[in-house]
Coordinates of C-alpha atoms in Angstrom, one line a residue:
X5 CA -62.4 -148.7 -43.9
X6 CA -60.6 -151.9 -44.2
X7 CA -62.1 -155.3 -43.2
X8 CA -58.9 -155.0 -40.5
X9 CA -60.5 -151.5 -38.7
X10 CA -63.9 -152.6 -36.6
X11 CA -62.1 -155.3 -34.6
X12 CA -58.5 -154.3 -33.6
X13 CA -58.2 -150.8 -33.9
X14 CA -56.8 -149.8 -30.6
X15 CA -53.5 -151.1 -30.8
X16 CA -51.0 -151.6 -34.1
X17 CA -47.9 -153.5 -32.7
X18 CA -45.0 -153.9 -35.6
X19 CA -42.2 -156.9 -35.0
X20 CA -41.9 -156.1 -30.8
X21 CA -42.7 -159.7 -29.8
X22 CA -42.1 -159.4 -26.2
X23 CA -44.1 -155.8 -26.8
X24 CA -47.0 -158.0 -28.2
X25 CA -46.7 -160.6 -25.5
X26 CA -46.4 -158.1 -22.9
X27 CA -49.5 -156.1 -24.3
X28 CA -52.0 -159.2 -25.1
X29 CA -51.5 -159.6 -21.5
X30 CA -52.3 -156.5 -19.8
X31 CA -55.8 -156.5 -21.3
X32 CA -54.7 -154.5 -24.2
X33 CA -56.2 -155.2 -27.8
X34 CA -53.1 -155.6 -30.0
X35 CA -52.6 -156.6 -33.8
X36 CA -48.8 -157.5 -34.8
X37 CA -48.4 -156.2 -38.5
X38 CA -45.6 -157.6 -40.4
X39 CA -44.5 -157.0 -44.0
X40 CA -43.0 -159.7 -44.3
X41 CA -44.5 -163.5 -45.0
X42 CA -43.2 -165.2 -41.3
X43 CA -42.6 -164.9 -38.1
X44 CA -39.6 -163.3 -36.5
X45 CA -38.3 -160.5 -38.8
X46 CA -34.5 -160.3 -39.1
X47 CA -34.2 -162.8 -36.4
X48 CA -36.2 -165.2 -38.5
X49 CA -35.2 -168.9 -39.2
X50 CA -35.4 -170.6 -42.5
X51 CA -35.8 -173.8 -44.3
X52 CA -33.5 -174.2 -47.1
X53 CA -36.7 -173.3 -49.6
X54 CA -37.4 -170.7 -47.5
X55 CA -34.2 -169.6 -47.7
X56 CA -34.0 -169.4 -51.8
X57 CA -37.3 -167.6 -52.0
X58 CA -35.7 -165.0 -49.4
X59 CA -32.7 -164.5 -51.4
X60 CA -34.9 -163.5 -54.0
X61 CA -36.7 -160.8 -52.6
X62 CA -33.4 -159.5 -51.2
X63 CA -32.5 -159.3 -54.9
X64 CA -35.7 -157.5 -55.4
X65 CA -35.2 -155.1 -52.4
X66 CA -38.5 -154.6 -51.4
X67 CA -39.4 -156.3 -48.0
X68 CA -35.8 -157.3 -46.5
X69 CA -34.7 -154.7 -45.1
X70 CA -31.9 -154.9 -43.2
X71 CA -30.9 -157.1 -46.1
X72 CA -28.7 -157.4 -48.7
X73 CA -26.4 -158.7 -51.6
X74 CA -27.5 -162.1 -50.7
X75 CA -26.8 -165.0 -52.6
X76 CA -26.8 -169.1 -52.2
X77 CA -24.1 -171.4 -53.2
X78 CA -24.6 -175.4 -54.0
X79 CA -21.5 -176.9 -53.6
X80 CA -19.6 -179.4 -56.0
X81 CA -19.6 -182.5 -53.7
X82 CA -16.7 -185.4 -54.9
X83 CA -16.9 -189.4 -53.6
X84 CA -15.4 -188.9 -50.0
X85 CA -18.0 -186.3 -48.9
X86 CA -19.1 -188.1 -45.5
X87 CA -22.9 -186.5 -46.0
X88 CA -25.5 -184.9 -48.2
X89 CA -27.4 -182.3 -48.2
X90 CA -30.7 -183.2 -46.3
X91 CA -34.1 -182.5 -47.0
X92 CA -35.5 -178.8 -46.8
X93 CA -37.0 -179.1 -43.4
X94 CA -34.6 -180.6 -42.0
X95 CA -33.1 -177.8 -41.6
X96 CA -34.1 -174.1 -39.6
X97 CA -31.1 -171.5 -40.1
X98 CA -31.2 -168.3 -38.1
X99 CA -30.3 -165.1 -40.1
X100 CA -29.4 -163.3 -37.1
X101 CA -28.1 -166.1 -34.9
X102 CA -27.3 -164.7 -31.4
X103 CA -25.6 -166.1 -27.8
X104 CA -27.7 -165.3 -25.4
X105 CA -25.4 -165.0 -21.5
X106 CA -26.8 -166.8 -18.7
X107 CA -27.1 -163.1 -17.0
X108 CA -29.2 -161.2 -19.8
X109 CA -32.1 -159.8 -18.1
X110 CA -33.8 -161.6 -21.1
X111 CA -34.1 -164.8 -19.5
X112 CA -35.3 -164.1 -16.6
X113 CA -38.3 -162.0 -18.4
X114 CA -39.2 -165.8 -20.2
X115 CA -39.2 -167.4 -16.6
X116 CA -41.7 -164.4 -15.2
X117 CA -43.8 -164.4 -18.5
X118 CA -44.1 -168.3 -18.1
X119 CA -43.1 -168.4 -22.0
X120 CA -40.0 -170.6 -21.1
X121 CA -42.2 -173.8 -20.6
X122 CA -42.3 -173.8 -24.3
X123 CA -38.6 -173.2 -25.6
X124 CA -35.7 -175.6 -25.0
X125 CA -32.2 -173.7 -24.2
X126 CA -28.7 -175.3 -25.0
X127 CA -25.2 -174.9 -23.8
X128 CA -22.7 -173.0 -26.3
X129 CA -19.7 -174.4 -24.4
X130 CA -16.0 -173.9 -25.0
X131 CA -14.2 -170.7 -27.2
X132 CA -11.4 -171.4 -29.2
X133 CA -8.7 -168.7 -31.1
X134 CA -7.4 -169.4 -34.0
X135 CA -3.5 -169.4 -33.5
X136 CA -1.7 -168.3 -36.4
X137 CA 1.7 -168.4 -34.7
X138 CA 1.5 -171.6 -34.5
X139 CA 2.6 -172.6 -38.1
X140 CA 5.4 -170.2 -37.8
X141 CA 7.2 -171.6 -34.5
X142 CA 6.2 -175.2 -34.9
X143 CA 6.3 -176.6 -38.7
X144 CA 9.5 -177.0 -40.3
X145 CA 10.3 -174.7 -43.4
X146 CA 11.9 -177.7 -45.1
X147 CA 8.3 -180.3 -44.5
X148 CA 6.4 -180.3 -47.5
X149 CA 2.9 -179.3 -48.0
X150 CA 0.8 -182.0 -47.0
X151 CA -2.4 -180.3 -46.3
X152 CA -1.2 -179.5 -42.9
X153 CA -3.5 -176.7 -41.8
X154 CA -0.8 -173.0 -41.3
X155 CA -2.5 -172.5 -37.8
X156 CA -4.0 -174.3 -35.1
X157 CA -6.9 -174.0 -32.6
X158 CA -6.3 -173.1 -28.9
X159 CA -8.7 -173.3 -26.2
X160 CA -9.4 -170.0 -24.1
X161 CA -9.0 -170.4 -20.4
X162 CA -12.1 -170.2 -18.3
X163 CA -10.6 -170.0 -15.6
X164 CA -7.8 -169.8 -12.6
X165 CA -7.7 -174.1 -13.3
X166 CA -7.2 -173.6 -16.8
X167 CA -4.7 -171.2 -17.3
X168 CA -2.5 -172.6 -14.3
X169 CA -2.8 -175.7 -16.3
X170 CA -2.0 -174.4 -19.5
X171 CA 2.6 -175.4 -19.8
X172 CA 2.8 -172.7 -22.6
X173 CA 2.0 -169.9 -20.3
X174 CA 4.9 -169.1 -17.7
X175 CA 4.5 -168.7 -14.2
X176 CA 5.0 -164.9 -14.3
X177 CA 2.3 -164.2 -17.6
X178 CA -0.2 -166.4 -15.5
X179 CA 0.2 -164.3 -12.5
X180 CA -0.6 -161.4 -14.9
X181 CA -3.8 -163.1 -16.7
X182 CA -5.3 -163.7 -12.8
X183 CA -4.5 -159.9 -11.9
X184 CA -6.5 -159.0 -14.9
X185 CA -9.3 -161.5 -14.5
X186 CA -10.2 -161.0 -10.5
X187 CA -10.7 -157.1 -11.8
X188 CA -12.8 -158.1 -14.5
X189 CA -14.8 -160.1 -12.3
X190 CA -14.9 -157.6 -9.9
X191 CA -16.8 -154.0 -11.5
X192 CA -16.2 -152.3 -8.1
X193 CA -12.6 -152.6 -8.6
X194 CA -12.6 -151.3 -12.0
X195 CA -13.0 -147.7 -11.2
X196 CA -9.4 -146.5 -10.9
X197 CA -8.3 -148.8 -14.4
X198 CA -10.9 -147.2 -15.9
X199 CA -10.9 -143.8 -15.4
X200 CA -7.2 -143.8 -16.4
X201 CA -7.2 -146.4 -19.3
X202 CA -10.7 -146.9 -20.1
X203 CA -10.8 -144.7 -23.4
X204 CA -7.4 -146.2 -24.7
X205 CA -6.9 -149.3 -27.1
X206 CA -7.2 -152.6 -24.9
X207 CA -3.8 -153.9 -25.9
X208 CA -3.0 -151.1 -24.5
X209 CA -3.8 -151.3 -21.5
X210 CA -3.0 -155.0 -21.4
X211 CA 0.4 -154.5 -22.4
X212 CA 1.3 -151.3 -19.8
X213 CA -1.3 -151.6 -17.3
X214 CA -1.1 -155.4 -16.6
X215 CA 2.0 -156.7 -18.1
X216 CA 0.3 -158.8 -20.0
X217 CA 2.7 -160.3 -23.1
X218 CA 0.8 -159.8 -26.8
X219 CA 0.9 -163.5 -26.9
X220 CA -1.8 -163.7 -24.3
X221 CA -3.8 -160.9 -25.5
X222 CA -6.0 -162.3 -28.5
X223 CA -7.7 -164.3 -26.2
X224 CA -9.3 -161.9 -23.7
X225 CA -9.8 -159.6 -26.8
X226 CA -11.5 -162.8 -28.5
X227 CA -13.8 -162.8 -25.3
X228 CA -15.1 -159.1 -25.4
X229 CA -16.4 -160.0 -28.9
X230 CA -16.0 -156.5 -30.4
X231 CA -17.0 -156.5 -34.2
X232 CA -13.9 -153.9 -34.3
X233 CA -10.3 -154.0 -34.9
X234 CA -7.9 -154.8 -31.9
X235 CA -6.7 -151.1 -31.8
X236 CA -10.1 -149.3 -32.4
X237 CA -11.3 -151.8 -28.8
X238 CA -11.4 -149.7 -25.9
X239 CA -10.7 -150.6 -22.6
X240 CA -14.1 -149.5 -20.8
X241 CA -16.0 -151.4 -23.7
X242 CA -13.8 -154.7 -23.6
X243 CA -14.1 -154.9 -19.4
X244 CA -17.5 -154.5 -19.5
X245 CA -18.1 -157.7 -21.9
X246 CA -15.3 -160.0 -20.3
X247 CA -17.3 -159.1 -17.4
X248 CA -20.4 -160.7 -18.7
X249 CA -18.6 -163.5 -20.0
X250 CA -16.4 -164.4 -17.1
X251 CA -20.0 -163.8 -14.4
X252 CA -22.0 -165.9 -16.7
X253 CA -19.9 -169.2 -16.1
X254 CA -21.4 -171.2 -13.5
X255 CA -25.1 -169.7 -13.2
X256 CA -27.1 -172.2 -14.6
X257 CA -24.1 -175.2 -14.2
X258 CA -20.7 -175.4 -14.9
X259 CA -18.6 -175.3 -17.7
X260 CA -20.6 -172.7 -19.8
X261 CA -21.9 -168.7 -19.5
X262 CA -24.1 -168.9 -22.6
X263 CA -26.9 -170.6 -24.1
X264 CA -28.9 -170.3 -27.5
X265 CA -32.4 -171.6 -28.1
X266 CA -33.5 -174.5 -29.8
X267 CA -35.1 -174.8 -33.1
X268 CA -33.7 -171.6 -34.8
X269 CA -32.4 -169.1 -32.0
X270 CA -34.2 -166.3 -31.4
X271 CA -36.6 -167.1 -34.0
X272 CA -37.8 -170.0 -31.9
X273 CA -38.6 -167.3 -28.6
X274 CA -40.2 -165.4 -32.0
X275 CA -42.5 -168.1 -32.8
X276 CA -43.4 -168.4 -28.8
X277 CA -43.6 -165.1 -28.1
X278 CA -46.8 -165.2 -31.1
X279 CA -48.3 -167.9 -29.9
X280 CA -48.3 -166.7 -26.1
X281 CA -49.3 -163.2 -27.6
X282 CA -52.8 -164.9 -29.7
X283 CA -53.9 -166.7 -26.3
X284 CA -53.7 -163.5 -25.0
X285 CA -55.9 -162.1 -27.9
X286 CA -53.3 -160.9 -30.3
X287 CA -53.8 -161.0 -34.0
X288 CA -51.2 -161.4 -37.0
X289 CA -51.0 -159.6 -40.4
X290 CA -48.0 -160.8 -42.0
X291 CA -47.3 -160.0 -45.7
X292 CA -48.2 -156.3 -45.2
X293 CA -46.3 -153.0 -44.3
X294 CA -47.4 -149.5 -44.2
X295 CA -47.8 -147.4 -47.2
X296 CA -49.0 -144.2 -45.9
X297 CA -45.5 -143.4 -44.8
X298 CA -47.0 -139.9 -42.9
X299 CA -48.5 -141.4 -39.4
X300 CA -51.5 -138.3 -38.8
X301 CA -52.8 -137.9 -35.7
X302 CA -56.8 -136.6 -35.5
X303 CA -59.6 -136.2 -33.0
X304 CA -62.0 -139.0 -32.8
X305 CA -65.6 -139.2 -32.7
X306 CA -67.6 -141.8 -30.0
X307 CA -68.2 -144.0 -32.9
X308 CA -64.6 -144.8 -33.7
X309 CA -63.7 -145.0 -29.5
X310 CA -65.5 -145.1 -27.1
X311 CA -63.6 -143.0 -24.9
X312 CA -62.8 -140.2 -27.7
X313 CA -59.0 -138.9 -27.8
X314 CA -56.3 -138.9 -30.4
X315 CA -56.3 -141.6 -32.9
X316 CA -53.8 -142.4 -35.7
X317 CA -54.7 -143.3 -39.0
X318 CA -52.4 -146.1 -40.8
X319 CA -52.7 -146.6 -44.1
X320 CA -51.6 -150.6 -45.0
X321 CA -49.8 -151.1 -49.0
X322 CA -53.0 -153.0 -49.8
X323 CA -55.3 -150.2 -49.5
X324 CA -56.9 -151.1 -46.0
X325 CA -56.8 -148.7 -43.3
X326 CA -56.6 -149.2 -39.5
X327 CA -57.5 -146.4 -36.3
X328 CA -54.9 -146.8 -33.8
X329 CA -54.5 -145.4 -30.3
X330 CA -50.8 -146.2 -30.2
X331 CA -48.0 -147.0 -32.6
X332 CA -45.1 -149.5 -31.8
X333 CA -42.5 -150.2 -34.2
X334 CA -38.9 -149.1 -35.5
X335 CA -37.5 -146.1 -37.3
X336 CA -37.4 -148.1 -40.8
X337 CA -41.1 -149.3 -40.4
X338 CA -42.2 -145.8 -40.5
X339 CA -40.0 -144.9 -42.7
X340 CA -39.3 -144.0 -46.7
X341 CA -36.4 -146.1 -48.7
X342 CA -34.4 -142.7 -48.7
X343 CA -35.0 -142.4 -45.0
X344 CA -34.2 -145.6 -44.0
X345 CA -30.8 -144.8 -45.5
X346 CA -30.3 -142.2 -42.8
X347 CA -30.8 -144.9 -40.2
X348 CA -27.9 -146.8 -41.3
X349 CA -24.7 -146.8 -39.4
X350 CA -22.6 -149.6 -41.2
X351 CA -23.2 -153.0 -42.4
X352 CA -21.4 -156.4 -41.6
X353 CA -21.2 -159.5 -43.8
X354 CA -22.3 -163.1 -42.7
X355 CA -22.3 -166.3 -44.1
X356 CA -24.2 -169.8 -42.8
X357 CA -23.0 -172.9 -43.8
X358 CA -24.3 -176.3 -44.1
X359 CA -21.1 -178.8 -43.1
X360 CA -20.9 -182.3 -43.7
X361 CA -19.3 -183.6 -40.1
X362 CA -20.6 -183.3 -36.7
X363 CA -17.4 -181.6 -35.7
X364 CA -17.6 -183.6 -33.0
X365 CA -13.7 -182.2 -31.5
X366 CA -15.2 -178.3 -30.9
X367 CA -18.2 -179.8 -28.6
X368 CA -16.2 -181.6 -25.7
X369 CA -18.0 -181.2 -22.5
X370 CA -15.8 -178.7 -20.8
X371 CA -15.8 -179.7 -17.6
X372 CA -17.4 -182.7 -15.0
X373 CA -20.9 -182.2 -14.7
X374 CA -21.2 -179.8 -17.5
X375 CA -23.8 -180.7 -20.0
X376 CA -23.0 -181.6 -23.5
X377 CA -22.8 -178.7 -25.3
X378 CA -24.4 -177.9 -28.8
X379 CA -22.8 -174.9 -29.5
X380 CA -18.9 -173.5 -29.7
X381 CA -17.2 -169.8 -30.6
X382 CA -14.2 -169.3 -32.6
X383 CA -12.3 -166.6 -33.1
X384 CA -9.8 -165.5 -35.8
X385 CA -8.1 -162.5 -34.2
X386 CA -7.3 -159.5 -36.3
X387 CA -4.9 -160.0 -38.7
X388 CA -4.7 -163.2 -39.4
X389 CA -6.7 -163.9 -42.1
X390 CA -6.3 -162.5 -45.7
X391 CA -7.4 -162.5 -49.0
X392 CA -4.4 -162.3 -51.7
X393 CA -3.0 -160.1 -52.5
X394 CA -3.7 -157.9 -49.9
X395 CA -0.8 -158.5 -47.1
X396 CA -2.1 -159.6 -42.8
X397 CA -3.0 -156.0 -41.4
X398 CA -4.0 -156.0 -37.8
X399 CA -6.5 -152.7 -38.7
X400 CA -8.6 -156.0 -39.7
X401 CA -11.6 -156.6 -37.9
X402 CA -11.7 -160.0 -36.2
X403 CA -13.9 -163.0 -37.5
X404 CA -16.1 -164.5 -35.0
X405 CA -17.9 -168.7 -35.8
X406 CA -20.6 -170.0 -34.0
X407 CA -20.9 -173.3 -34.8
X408 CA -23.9 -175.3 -34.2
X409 CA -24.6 -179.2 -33.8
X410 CA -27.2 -181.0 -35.1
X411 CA -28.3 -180.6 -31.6
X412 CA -29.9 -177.5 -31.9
X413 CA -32.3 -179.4 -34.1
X414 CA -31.2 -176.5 -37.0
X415 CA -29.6 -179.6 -39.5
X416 CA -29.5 -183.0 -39.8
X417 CA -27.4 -185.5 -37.4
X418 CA -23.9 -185.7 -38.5
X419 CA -23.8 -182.5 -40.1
X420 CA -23.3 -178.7 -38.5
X421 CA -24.2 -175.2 -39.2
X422 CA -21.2 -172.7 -39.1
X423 CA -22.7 -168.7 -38.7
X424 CA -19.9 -166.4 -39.7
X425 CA -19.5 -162.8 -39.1
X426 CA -16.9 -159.5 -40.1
X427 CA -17.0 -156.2 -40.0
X428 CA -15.8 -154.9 -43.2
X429 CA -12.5 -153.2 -43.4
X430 CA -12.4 -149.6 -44.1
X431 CA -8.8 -149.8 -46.1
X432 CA -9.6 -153.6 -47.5
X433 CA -10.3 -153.9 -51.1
X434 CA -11.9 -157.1 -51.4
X435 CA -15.3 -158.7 -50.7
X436 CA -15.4 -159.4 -46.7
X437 CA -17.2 -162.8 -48.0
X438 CA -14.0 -164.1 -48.8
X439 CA -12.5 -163.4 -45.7
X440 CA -15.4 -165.5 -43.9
X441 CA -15.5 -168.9 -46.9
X442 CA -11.4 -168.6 -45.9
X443 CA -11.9 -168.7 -42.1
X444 CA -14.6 -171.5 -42.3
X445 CA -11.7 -173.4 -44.8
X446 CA -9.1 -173.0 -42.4
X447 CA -11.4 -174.1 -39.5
X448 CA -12.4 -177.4 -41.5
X449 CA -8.5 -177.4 -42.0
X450 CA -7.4 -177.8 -38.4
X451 CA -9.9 -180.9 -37.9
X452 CA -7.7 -183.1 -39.5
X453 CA -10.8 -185.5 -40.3
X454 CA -10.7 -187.9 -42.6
X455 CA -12.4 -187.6 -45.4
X456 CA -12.2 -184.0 -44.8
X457 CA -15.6 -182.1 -43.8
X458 CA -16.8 -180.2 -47.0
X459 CA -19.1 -177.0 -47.1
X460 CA -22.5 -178.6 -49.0
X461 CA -24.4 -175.0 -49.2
X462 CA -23.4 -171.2 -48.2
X463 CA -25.5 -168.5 -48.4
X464 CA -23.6 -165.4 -47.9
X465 CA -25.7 -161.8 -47.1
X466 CA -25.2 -158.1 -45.5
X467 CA -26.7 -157.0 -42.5
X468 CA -27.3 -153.4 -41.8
X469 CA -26.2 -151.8 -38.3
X470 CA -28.7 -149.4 -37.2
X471 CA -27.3 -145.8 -35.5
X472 CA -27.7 -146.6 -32.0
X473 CA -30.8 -144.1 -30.2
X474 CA -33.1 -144.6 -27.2
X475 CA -36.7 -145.2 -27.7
X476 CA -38.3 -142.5 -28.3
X477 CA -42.2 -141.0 -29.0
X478 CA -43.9 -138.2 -32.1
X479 CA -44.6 -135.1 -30.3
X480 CA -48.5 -136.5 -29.6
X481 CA -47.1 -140.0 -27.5
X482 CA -49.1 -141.6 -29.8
X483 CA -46.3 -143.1 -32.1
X484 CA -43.2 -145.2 -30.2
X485 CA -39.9 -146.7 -32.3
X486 CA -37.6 -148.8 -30.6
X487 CA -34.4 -149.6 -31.5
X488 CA -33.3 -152.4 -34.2
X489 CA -31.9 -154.9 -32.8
X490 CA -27.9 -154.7 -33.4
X491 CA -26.8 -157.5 -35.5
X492 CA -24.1 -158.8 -33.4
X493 CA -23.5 -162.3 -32.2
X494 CA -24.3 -161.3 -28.3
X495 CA -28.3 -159.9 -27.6
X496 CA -27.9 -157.1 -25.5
X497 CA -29.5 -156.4 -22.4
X498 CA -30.8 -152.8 -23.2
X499 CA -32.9 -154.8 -26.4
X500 CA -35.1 -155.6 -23.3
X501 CA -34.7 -152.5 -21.9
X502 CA -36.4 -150.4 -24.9
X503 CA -38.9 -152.9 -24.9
X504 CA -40.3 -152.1 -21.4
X505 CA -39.8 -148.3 -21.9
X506 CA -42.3 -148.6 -24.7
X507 CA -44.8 -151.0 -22.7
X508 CA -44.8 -148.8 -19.7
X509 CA -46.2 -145.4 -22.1
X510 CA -48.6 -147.7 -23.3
X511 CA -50.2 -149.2 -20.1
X512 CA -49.3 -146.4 -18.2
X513 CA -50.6 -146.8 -14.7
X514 CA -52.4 -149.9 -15.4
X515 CA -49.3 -151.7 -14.7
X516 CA -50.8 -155.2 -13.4
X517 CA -48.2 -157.7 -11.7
X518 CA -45.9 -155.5 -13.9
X519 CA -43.4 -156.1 -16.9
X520 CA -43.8 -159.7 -18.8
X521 CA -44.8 -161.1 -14.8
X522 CA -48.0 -163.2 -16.0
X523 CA -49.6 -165.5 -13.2
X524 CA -50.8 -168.9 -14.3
X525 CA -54.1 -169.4 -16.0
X526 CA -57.3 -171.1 -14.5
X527 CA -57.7 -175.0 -15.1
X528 CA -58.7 -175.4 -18.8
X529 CA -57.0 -172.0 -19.8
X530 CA -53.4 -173.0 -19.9
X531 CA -51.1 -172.1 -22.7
X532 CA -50.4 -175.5 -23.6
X533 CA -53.8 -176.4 -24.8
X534 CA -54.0 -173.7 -26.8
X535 CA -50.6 -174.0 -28.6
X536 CA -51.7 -177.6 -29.1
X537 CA -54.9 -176.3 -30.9
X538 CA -52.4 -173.4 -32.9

């Protein structure tokens, strides 16, 4: 018996941090195992140390799954580079940096669970496309090359204001795009459109249903942030995502429908969600994962628990062993190297880069009264980037940005962090890598700063896409696995929703208050002391 076994036996949580939160609190012993050395899992956030150390083991492929092919750049900088690279700590990049909508049913959990007293939330504010058209119609074939960028940024409409105000739209197209947005406000009205056109491509339906020129499309396609190709977007998928996007607007203030965290992203509601879970009672292995890969159920004497019943027996890679009455964790924890490989339903590519200029042109506040925002999305619509000498090819996935200020407290001041994303291409030859260092080089490009902004340090990686499944349970209810989280740039709402499914087996009737509702502690026992003390 390991020296883990006489204290925490009941409960073995792995990497559920709203799980472990939700558990500590309902009177429920629970120990949070993690194999790997911090906090947070694939949605952790790393110093630039951290981050060369991680690179390494993703080399060594032992403890990173969903990981791989990762590698770290150190830019040349020449004598016009307006910054340096900063300090380690100075900066906290998120590997799986996500927007979360004002509407996810994630935010009001925080509020209930009182967890939001400790995280700071920021405004991603406007969403541009990248307009590749633009060097076509409006630079002259015979102007020479002076560094003019071949495309420009455009501003998505938010609105009836902005689109009525936009002179390159006609009268008759903006009467279209309003058509198209009360519906997608509007999920009662969507029925009929959908039950005709929602399995079709979204252009479409744009294009025949609402009369909506192919000029005009990229944008509302650019909203529905689908990792896929333009044509391979259906209709039911796209409405359902413009619909969170366009209901989002407004909720908590105007001018912006998303927010991200402070300090990291999700890895900052990581680190709370630990702390909140330890004044709860919760305890943390971290460095260790499960080497008895065969979970076995057997009957319990009164010395192991005192009620009797099932137990499961885990087996940790250091030798100890821990007696469990329930299992939380997901289908890769459990789970061999060859098995995990069965898990695995694609992969996309991401970069983060270090940039030396506040950027300051992406972050104008939107609209009066908005607050400043710290965060901004741009889009490269399919087909518009490519890697020589492979020719444009709309079957392209789109590349999504998320570029953060210094703001988020994730770099220095005068310096931003630019998260890039693609799906690789089926038909494409090349390393999907490329197509992202080319999209953050044309983005630099359209600035038009001077000195230029430089890239000081990329790290570029893969991230594995799990099959999407339900939670489910082992035959005995004694063993749950949740979901991965999908790597995309949005957090979904039915994340939260597999969460609760497996808290609700576990506590069964002993609900309490109910899911991640915690009333306030006595005088003395508030969570702020205790943080202070962690």
């Amino acid at each position: 018996m390991g020296r883990c076994a006489p204290r925490h036996r009941p409960f073995a949580i792995f990497a559920r941090l709203c799980s472990l939160r939700a558990l500590s609190r309902s009177d429920k012993k629970v120990l949070h195992i993690d194999k790997n050395n911090y906090y947070g899992g694939a949605e952790a956030a790393l110093s630039l140390e951290e981050a060369e150390t991680w690179t390494k083991s993703v080399e060594d492929n032992s403890i990173t799954d969903p990981f791989r092919r990762a590698t770290i750049q150190h830019l040349p900088q020449d004598d016009r580079t307006q910054g340096k690279l900063g300090f380690s700590r100075a900066y906290s990049l998120a590997l799986s940096p996500q927007l979360i909508y004002t509407r996810s049913n994630l935010l009001p959990s925080l509020v209930s669970s009182k967890v939001y007293r400790q995280l700071e939330f920021l405004a991603i504010g406007s969403w541009w496309i990248y307009d590749q058209e633009y060097h076509r119609n409006e630079q002259p074939e015979s102007k020479p090359d002076l560094g003019i960028p071949d495309g420009r940024l455009m501003k998505i409409p938010g609105g009836r204001e902005d689109i009525f105000a936009d002179e390159s739209i006609d009268l008759r197209s903006s009467r279209s795009l309003m058509r198209f947005l009360k519906l997608a406000a509007d999920p009662e009205a969507q029925s009929s459109t959908l039950e005709e056109w929602g399995s079709t491509p979204f252009p479409e339906c744009l294009s025949s249903h609402f009369k909506i020129p192919q000029k005009l499309q990229a944008p509302l396609l650019a909203l529905a942030m689908s990792p896929d190709a333009a044509s391979k977007t259906t209709t039911a998928y796209a409405l359902r995502r413009i619909h969170r996007h366009l209901t989002s607007i407004g909720m908590f203030g105007p001018g912006f429908g998303a927010v991200t965290p402070k300090w990291g992203g999700l890895a900052e509601i990581a680190q709370v969600a630990c702390r909140a879970g330890a004044v709860g009672g919760g305890v943390y292995v971290l460095g260790k994962g499960i080497q008895n890969k065969e979970i076995l159920p057997y009957q319990a004497d009164s010395s192991t628990l005192s009620d009797g019943g099932v137990v499961t027996l885990l087996q940790l890679d250091d030798g100890e062993t821990i007696r469990t009455k329930k299992v939380v964790g997901s289908s890769c924890d459990f789970a061999s190297e060859n098995e995990r490989q069965t898990y695995i339903a694609g992969t996309i590519c991401r970069t983060i880069s270090i940039v030396s200029s506040p950027m300051s042109r992406l972050f104008l506040i939107p609209t009066e009264g908005a607050p400043p925002p710290a965060g901004a999305v741009v889009v490269f619509p399919s087909g518009t980037l490519t890697v020589k000498p492979e020719p444009p090819s709309a079957d392209h996935p789109p590349v999504y940005l998320i570029i953060h200020s210094s703001d988020t407290g994730e770099c220095p001041a005068g310096q931003c962090i630019i998260y890039a994303q693609t799906t690789p291409s089926p038909s494409s030859t090349h390393d999907s890598s490329s197509l992202l260092i080319l999209a953050v080089t044309k983005l630099l490009a359209t600035l038009n700063e001077d000195p230029s902004p430089q890239v000081l340090w990329r790290m570029s990686y893969t991230h594995s896409i799990p099959h999407s499944a339900p939670a489910s349970t082992d035959s005995d209810n004694e063993i749950l696995t949740i979901p991965e989280i999908p790597p995309s740039f949005i957090i979904e709402d039915d994340v939260l929703h597999n969460v609760r499914a497996a808290w609700e087996r576990i506590v069964g009737d002993e609900k309490g208050d109910g899911f991640m509702i915690f009333s306030d502690r006595g005088e003395g026992e508030g969570d702020d002391e205790v943080y202070e003390a962690l």
